[in-house]
PDB file of C-alpha atoms in Angstrom:
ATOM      1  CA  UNK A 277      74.667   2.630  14.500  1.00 63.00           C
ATOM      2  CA  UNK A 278      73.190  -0.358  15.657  1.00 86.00           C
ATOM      3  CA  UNK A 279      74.049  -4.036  17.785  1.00 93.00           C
ATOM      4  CA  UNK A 280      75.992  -6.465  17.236  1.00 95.00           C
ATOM      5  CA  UNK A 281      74.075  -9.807  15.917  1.00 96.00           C
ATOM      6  CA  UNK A 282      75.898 -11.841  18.892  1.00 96.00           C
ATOM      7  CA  UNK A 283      77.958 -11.248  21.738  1.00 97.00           C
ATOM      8  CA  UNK A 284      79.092 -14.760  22.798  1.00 96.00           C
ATOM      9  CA  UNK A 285      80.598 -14.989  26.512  1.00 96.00           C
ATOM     10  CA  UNK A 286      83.874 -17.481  27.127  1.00 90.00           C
ATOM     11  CA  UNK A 287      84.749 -17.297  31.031  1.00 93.00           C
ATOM     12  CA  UNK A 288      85.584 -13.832  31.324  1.00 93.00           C
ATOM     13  CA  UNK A 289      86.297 -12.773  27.574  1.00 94.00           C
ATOM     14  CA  UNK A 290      83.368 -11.965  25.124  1.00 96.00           C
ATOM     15  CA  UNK A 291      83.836 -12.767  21.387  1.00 96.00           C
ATOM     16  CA  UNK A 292      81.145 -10.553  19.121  1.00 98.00           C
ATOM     17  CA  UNK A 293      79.981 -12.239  16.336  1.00 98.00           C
ATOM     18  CA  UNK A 294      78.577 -10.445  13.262  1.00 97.00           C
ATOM     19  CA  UNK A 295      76.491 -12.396  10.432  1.00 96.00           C
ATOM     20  CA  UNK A 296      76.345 -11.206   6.806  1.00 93.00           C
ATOM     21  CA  UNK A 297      74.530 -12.788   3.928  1.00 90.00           C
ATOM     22  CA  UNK A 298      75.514 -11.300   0.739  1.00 87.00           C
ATOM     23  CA  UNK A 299      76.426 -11.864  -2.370  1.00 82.00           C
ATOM     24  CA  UNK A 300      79.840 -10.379  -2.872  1.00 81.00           C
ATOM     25  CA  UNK A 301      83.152 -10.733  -0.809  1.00 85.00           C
ATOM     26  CA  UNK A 302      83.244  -9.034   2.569  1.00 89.00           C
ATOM     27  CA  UNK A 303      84.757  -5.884   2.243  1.00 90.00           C
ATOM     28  CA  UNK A 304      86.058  -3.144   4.388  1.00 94.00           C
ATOM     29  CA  UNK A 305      83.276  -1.725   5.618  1.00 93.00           C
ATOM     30  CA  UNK A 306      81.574  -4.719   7.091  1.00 94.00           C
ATOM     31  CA  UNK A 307      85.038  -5.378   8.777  1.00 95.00           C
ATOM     32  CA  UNK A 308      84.982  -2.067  10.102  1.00 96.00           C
ATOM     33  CA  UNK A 309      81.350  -2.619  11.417  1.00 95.00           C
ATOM     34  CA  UNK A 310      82.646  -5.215  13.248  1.00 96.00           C
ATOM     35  CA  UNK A 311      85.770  -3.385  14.845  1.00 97.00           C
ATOM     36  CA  UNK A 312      83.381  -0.894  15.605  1.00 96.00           C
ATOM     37  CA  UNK A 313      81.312  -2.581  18.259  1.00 96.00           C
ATOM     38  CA  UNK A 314      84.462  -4.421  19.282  1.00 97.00           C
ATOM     39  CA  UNK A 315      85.790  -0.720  20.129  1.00 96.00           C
ATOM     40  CA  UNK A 316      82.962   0.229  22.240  1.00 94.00           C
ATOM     41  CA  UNK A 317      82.053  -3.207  23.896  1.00 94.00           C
ATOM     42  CA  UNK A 318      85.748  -3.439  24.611  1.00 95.00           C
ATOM     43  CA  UNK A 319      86.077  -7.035  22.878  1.00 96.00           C
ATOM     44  CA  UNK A 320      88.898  -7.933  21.677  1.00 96.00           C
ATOM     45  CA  UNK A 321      88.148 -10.912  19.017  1.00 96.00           C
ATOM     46  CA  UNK A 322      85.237 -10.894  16.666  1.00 97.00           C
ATOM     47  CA  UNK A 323      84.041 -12.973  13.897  1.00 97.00           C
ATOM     48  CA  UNK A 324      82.767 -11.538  10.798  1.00 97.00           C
ATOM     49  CA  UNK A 325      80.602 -14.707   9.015  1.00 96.00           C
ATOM     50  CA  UNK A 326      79.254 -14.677   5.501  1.00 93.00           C
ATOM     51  CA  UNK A 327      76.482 -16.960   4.249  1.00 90.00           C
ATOM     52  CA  UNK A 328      77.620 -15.814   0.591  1.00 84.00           C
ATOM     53  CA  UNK A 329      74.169 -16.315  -1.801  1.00 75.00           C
ATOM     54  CA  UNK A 330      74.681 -17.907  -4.780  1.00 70.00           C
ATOM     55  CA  UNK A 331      74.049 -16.142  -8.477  1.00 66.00           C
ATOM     56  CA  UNK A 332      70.591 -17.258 -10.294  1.00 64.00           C
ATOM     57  CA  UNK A 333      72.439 -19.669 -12.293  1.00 63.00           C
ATOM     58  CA  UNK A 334      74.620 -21.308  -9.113  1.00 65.00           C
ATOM     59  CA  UNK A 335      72.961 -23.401  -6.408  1.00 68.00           C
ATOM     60  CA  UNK A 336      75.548 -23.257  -3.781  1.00 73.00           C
ATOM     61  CA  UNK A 337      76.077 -20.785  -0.375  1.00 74.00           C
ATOM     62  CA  UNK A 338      79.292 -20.297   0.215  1.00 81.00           C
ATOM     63  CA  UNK A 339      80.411 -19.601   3.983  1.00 86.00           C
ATOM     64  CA  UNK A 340      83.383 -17.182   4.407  1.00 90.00           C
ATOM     65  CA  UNK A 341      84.541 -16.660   8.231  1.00 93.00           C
ATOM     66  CA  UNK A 342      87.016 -14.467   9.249  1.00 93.00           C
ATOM     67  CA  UNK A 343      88.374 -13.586  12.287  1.00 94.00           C
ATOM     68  CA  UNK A 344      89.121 -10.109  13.481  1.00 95.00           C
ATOM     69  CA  UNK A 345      91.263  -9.028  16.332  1.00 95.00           C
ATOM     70  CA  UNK A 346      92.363  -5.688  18.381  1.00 92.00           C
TER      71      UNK A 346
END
């Protein structure tokens, strides 16, 4: 299916962080991504980060960051 984009290492817990740059919300399935490699790396907090891209007529990214736990 794929890697994670990082897999950040605090002591002796991991943290698996997933970037995104699209122009919608996040939605399910890039959460589930997420939980996904959480599952099999056995990590139990991930962040799911968004560099939202602005429509034609806006000039702004928008950052969304959520945090996902098992």
């Amino acid at each position: 299916e794929g890697y994670p984009d990082l897999v950040v290492h605090l002591g002796n817990e991991k943290l698996i962080v997933e970037l995104k740059a699209i122009s919608g919300e996040l939605g399910a399935s890039e959460e589930q991504q997420l939980r996904n490699y959480m599952t099999i790396l056995n990590v139990k907090r991930g962040l799911l980060i968004n560099f939202q891209q602005p429509g034609r007529k806006q000039g702004k990214t928008t950052l969304d960051i959520r945090e996902v736990t098992l």
